[in-house]
Tab-separated table of C-alpha atoms and ligand atoms in Angstrom:
chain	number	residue	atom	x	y	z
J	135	UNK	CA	21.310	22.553	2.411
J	136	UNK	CA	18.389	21.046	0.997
J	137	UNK	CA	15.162	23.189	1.014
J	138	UNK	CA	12.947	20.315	0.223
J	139	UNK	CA	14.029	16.229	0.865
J	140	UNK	CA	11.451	13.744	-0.286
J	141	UNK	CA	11.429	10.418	1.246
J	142	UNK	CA	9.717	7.729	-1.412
J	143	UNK	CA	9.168	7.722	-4.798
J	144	UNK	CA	5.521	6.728	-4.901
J	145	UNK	CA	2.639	8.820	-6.351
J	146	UNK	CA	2.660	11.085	-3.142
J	147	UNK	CA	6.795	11.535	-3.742
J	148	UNK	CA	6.581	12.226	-7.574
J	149	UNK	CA	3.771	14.432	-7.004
J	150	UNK	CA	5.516	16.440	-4.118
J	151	UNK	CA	8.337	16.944	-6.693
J	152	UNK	CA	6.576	18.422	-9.148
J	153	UNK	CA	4.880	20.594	-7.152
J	154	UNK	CA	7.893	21.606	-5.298
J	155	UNK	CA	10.346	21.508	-8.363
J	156	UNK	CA	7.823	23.983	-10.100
J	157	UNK	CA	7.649	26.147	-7.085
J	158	UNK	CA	11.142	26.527	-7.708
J	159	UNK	CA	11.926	24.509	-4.470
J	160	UNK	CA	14.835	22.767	-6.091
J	161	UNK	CA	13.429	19.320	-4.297
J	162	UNK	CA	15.296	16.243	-3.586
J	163	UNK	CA	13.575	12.707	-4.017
J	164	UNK	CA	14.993	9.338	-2.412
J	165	UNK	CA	13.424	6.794	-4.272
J	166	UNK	CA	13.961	4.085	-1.817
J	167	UNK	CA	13.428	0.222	-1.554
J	168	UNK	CA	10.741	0.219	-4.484
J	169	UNK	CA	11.333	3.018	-6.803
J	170	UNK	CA	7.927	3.964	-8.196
J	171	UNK	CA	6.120	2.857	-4.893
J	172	UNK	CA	3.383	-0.150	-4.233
J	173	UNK	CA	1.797	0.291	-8.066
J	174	UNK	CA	4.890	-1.234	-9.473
J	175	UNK	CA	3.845	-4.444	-8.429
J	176	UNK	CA	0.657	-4.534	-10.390
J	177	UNK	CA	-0.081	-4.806	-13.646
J	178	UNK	CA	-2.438	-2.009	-15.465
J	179	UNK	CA	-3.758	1.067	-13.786
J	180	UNK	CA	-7.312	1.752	-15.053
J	181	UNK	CA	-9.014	3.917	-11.977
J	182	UNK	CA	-5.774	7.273	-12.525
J	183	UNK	CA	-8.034	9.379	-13.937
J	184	UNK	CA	-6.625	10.642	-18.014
J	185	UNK	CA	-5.806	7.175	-19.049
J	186	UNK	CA	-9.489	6.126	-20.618
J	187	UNK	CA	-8.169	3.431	-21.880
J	188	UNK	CA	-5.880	2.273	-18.884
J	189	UNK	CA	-2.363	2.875	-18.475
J	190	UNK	CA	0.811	0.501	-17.469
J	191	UNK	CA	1.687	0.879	-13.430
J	192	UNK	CA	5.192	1.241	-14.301
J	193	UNK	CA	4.412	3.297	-17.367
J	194	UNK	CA	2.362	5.515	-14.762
J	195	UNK	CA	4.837	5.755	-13.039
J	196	UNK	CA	8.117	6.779	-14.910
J	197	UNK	CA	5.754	9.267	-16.699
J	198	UNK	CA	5.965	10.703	-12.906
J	199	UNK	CA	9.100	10.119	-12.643
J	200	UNK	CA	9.921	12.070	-16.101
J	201	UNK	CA	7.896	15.244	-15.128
J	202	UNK	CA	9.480	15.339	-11.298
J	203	UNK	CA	12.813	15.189	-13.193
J	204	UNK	CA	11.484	17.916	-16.091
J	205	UNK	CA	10.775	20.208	-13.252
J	206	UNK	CA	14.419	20.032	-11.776
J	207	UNK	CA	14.392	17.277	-9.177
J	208	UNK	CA	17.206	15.688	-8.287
J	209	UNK	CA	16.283	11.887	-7.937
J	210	UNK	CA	18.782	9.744	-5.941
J	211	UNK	CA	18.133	6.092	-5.371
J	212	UNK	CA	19.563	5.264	-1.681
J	213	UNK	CA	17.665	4.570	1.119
J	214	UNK	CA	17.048	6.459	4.666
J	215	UNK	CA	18.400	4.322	7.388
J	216	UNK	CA	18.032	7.408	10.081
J	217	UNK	CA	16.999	10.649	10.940
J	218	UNK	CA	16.435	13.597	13.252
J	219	UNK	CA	14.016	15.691	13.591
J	220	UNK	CA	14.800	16.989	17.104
J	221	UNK	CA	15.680	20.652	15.428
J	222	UNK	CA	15.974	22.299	11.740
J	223	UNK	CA	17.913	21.868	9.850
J	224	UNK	CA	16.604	17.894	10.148
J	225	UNK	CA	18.751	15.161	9.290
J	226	UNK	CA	18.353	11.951	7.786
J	227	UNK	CA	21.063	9.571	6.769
J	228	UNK	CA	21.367	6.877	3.829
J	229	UNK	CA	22.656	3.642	3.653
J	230	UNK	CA	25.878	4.571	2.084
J	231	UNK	CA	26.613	6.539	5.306
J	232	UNK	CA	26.052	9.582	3.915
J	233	UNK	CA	23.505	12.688	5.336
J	234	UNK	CA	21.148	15.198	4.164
J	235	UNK	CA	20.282	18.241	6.219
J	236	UNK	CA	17.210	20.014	5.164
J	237	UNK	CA	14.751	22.811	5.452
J	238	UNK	CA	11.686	20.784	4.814
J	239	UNK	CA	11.166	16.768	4.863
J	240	UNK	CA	8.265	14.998	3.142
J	241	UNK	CA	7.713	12.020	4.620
J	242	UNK	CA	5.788	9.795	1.583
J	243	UNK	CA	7.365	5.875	2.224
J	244	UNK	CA	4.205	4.509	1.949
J	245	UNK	CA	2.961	1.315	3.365
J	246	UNK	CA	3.745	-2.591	2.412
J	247	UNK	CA	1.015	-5.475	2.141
J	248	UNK	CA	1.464	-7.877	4.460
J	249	UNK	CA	1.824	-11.280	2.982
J	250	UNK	CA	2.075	-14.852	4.388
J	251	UNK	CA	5.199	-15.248	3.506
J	252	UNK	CA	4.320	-18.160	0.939
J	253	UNK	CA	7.181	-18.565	-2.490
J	254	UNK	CA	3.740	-18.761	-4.316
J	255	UNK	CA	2.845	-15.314	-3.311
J	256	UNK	CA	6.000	-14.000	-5.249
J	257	UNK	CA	5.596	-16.675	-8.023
J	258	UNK	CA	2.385	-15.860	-8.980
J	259	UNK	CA	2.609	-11.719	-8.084
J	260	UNK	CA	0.729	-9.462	-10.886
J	261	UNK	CA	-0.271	-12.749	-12.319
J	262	UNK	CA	-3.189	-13.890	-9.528
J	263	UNK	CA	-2.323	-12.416	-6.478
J	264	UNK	CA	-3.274	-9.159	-5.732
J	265	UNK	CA	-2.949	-7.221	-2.392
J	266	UNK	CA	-5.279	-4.667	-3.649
J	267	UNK	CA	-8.687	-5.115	-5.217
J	268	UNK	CA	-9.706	-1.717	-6.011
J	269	UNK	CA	-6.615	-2.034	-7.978
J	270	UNK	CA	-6.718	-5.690	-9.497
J	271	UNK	CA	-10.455	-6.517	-9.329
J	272	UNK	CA	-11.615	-5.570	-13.090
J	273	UNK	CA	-9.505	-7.913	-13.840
J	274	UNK	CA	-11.496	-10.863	-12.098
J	275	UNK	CA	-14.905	-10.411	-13.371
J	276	UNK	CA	-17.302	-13.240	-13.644
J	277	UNK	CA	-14.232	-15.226	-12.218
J	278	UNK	CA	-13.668	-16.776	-9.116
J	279	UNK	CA	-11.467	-15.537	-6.600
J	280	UNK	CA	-10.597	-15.998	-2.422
J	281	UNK	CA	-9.588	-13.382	-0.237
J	282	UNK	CA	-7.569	-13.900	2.934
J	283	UNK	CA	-7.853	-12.312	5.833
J	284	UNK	CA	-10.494	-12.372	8.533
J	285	UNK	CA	-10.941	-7.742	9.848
J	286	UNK	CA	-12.658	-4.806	7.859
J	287	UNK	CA	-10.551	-4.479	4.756
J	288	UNK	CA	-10.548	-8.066	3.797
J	289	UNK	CA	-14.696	-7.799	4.009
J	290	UNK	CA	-14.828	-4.721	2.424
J	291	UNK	CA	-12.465	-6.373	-0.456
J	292	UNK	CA	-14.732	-9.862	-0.284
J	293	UNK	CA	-17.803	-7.471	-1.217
J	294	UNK	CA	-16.053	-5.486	-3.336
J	295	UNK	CA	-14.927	-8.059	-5.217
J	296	UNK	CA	-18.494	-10.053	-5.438
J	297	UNK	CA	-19.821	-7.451	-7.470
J	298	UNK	CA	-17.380	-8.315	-10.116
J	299	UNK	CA	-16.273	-11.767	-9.940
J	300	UNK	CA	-18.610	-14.573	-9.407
J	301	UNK	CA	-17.712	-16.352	-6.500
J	302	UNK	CA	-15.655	-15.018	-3.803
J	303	UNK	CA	-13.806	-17.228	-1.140
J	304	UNK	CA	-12.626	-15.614	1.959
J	305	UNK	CA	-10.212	-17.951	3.448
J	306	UNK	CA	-10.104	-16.854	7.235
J	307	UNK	CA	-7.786	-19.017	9.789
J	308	UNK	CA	-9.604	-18.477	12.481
J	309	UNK	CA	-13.159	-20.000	13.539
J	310	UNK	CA	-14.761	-16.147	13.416
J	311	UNK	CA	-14.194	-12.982	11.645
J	312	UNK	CA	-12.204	-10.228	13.431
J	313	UNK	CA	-14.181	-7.248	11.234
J	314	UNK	CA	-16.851	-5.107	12.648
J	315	UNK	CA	-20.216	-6.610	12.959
J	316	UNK	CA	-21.701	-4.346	10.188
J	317	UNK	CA	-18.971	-5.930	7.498
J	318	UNK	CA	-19.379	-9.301	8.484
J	319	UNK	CA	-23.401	-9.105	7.898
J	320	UNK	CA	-22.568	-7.551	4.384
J	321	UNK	CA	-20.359	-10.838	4.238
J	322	UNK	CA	-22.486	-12.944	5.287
J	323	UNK	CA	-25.930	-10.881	3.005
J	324	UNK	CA	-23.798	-11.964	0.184
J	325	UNK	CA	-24.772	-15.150	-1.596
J	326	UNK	CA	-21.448	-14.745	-3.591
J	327	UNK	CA	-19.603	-14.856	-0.730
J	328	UNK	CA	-18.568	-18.180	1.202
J	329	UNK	CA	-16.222	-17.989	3.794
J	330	UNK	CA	-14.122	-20.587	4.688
J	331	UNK	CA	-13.349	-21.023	8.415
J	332	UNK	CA	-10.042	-22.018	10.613
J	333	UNK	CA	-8.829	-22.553	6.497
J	334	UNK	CA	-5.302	-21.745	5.905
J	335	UNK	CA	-3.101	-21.801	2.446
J	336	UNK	CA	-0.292	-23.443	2.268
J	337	UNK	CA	0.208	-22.936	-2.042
J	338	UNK	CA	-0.948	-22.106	-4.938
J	339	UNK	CA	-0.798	-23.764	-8.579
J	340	UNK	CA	-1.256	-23.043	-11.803
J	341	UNK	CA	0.571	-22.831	-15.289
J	342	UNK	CA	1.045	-19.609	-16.675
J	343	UNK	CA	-1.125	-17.971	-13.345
J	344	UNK	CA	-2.848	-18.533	-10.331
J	345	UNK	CA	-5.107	-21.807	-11.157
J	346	UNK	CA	-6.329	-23.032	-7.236
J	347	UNK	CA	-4.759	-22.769	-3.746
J	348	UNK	CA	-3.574	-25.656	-1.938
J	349	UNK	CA	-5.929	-25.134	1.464
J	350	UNK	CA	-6.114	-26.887	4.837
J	351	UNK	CA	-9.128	-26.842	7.004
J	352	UNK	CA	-7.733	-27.529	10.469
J	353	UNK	CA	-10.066	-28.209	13.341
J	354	UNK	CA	-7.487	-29.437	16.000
J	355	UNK	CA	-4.430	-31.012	14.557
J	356	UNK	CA	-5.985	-34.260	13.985
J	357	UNK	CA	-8.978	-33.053	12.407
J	358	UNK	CA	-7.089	-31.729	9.349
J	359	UNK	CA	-8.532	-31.627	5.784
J	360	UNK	CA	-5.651	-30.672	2.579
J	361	UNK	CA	-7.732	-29.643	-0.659
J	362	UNK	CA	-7.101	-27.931	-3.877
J	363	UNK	CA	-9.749	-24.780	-4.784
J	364	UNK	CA	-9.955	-23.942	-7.997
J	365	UNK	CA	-9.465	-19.632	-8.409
J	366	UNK	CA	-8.586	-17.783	-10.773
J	367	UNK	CA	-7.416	-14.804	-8.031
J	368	UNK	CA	-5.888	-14.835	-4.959
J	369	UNK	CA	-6.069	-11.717	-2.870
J	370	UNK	CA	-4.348	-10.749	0.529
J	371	UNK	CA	-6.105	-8.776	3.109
J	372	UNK	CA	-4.339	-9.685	6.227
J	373	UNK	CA	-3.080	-5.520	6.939
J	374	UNK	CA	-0.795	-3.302	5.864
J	375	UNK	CA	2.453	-1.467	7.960
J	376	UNK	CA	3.374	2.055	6.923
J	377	UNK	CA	7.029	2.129	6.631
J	378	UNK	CA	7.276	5.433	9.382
J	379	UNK	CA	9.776	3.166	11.440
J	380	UNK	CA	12.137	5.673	10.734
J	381	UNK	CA	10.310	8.679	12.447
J	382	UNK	CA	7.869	7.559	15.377
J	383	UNK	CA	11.004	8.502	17.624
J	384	UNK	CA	9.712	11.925	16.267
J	385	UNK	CA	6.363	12.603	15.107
J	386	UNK	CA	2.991	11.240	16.700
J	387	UNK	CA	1.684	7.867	15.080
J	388	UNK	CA	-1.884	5.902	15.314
J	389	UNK	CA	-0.980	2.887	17.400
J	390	UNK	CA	-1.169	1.026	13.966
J	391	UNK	CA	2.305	3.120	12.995
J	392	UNK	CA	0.632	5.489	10.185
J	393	UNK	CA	1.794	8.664	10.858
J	394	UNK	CA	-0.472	11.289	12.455
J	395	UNK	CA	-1.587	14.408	10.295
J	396	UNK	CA	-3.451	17.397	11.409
J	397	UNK	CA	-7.047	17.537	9.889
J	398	UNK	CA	-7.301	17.937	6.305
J	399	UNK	CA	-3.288	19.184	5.680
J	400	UNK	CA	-0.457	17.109	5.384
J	401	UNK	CA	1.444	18.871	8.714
J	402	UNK	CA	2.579	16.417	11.115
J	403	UNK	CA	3.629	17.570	14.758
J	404	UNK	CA	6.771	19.122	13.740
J	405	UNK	CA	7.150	22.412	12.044
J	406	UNK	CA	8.628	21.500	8.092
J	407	UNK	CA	7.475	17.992	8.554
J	408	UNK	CA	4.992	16.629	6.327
J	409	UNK	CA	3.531	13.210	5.570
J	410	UNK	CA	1.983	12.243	2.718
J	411	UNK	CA	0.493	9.026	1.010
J	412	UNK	CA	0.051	5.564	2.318
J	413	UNK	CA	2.297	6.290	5.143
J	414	UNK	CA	-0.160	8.624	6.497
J	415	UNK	CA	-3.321	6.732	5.241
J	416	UNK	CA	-4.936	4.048	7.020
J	417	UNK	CA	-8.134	4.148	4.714
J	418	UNK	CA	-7.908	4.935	0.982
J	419	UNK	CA	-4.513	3.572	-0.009
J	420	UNK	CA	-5.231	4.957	-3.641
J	421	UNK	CA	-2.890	6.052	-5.699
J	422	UNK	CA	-4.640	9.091	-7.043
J	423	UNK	CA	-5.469	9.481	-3.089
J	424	UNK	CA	-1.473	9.585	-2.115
J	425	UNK	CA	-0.874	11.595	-5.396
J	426	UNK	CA	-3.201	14.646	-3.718
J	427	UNK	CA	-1.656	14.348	-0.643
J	428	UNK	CA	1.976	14.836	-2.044
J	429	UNK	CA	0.410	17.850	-3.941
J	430	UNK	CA	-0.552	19.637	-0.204
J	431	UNK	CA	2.511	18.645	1.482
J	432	UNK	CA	4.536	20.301	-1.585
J	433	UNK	CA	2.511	23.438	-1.139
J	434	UNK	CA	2.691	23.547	2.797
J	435	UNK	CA	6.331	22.956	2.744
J	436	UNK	CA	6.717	26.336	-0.130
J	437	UNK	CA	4.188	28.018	2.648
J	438	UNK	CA	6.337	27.381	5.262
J	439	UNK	CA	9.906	27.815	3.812
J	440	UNK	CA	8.260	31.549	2.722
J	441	UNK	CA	7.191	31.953	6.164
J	442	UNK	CA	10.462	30.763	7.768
J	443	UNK	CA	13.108	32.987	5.482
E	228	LIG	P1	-6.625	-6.282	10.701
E	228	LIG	O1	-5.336	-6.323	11.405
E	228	LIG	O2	-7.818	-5.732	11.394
E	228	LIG	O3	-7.033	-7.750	10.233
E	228	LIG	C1	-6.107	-8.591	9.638
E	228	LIG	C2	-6.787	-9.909	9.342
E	228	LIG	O4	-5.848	-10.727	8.665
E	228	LIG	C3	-7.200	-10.660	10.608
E	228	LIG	O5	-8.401	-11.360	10.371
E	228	LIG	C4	-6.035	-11.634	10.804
E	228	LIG	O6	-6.411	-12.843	11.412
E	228	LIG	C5	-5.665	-11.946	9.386
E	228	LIG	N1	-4.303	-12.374	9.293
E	228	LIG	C6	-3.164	-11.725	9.696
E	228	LIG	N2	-2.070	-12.454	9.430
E	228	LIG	C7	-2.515	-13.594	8.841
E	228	LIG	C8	-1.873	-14.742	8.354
E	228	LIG	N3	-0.543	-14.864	8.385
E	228	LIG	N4	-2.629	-15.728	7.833
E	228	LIG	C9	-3.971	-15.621	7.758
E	228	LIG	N5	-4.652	-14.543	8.216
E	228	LIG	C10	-3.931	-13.549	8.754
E	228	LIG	O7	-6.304	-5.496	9.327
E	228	LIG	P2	-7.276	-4.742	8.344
E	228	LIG	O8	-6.423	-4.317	7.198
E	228	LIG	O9	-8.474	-5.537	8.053
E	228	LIG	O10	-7.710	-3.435	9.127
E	228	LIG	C11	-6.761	-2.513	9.645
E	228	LIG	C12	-7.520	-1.405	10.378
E	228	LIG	O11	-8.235	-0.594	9.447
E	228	LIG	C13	-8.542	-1.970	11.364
E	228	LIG	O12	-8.573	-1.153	12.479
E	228	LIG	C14	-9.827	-1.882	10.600
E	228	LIG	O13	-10.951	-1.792	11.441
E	228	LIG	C15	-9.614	-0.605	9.784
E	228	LIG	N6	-10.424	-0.615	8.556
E	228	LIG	C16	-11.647	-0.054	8.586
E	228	LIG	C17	-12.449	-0.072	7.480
E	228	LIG	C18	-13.784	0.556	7.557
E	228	LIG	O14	-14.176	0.974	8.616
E	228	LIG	N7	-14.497	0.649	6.467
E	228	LIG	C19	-12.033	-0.692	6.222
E	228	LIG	C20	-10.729	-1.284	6.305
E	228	LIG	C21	-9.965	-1.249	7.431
E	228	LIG	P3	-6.679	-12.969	13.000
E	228	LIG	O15	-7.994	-12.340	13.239
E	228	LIG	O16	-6.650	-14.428	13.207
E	228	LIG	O17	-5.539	-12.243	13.679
């Protein structure tokens, strides 16, 4: 019986192993689809605070990795396919059929970018397209980049972005933005902003990185206009889906999927249950964010496994 399972291998799941491997909880990590989480499809890290000078994501990342394992995790690499969580001992099986029962189940799968689905996207991935500008913004300034993506967090991205780069593109396919009304007026306040309406991509170009998109401007199929923008960035903003498929049988979700905490504390709805990271954050997304999450859950889950003997 496992006292502590960890589902992900993201900040949040590295960070809920040390934790809980130094609290002597003798934790158990599935690393999942993308061992090392979302960062591992960036390039440098230079907002984890203790790196001054920056640090590699996937550097970042097996240094996590390292000190989960120093503290006695055990790190396997399949992938949850199932679970249960209609009684303790929960269950949750793999894809090589076999099960884990355990005492206490951190939830930390984090959430995937939604892309458009474009061979470009994967092409040109860590070398001009981003999904994350917090993360992949420095990297832009006084350059020109677009933004896709028409609600909230590709505005807030858009003006995050114009205070680095300078020009921003937000390439929106529909004839108005979906965002609330006080984002779109920062969008539209911005002179370094120019948003590009009922515009859709259909590539992008460029020798050793992202040189231009390949756009159409469609007003009605006839009235369609193919161009080439020159940008040096292309960022995606069109949403994000927390990978809780697994568990909304079980625990209480926002209608967007991300599972539902209580307050401050990583507790879901079910005694032992915890959720931590992306999966459970529909605003932040931050690394250093998911990493302090996977910190509480590791110290409500020793709480509760001492309160539970
Ligand atoms: P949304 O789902 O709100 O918006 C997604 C945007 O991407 C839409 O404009 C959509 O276009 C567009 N889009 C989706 N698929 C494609 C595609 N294939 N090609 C081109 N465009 C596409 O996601 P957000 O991440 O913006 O927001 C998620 C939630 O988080 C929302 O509730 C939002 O309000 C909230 N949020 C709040 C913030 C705040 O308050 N500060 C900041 C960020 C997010 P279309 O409109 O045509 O469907």
């Amino acid at each position: 019986m496992i006292s502590c399972l960890i589902l992900g291998s993201g900040p949040a799941g590295y960070t809920a192993a040390i934790y809980a491997g130094r609290a002597g909880l003798n934790p158990v990590i599935y690393e999942g689809i993308q061992p090392g989480g979302q960062l591992t499809i960036t390039t440098e890290v230079e907002n984890f605070p203790g790196f001054p000078e920056g640090i590699d994501a996937n550097e970042l990342m097996e240094n996590m990795r390292q000190q989960a394992l120093r503290f006695g995790a055990r790190i396997e690499s399949h992938i949850a396919v199932k679970a249960d969580l209609s009684a303790s001992p929960y269950k949750v099986w793999f894809d090589d059929g076999s099960c884990e029962e355990c005492l206490t189940l951190i939830i930390a799968t984090g959430a995937t970018a939604k892309y458009l689905g474009l061979d470009d996207e994967k092409k040109y991935q860590g070398i001009g397209v981003s999904a994350c500008a917090t993360c992949d913004g420095f990297f832009y300034r006084k350059k020109t980049v677009a933004v896709v993506g028409g609600g909230d967090t590709a505005c807030e991205e858009a003006s995050y972005l114009a205070g680095l780069a300078q020009k921003v593109y937000l390439i929106v396919r529909k004839p108005f933005l979906r965002a609330s009304k006080a984002m779109q007026q920062r969008v539209f306040d911005n002179p370094k902003i120019e948003v590009l309406f009922e515009t859709n991509t259909l590539g992008l170009y460029g020798e050793e990185g992202v040189e231009g998109a390949h756009l159409v401007h469609r007003k009605g199929e006839p009235d369609e206009r193919r161009y080439d923008l020159p940008i040096d960035g292309f960022f995606l903003a069109i949403g994000h889906k927390p990978n809780s498929d697994l568990f909304t049988q079980w625990l209480k979700t926002y209608e967007t999927g991300y599972i539902l905490t209580k307050g401050q504390t990583p507790c879901t709805d079910v005694p032992g249950v915890f959720a931590a990271g992306d999966v459970a954050d529909p605003l932040y997304r931050q690394a250093i964010a998911a990493a302090a999450s996977g910190c509480k859950a590791a110290m409500e889950a020793e709480k509760y496994l001492a309160a539970n003997k």
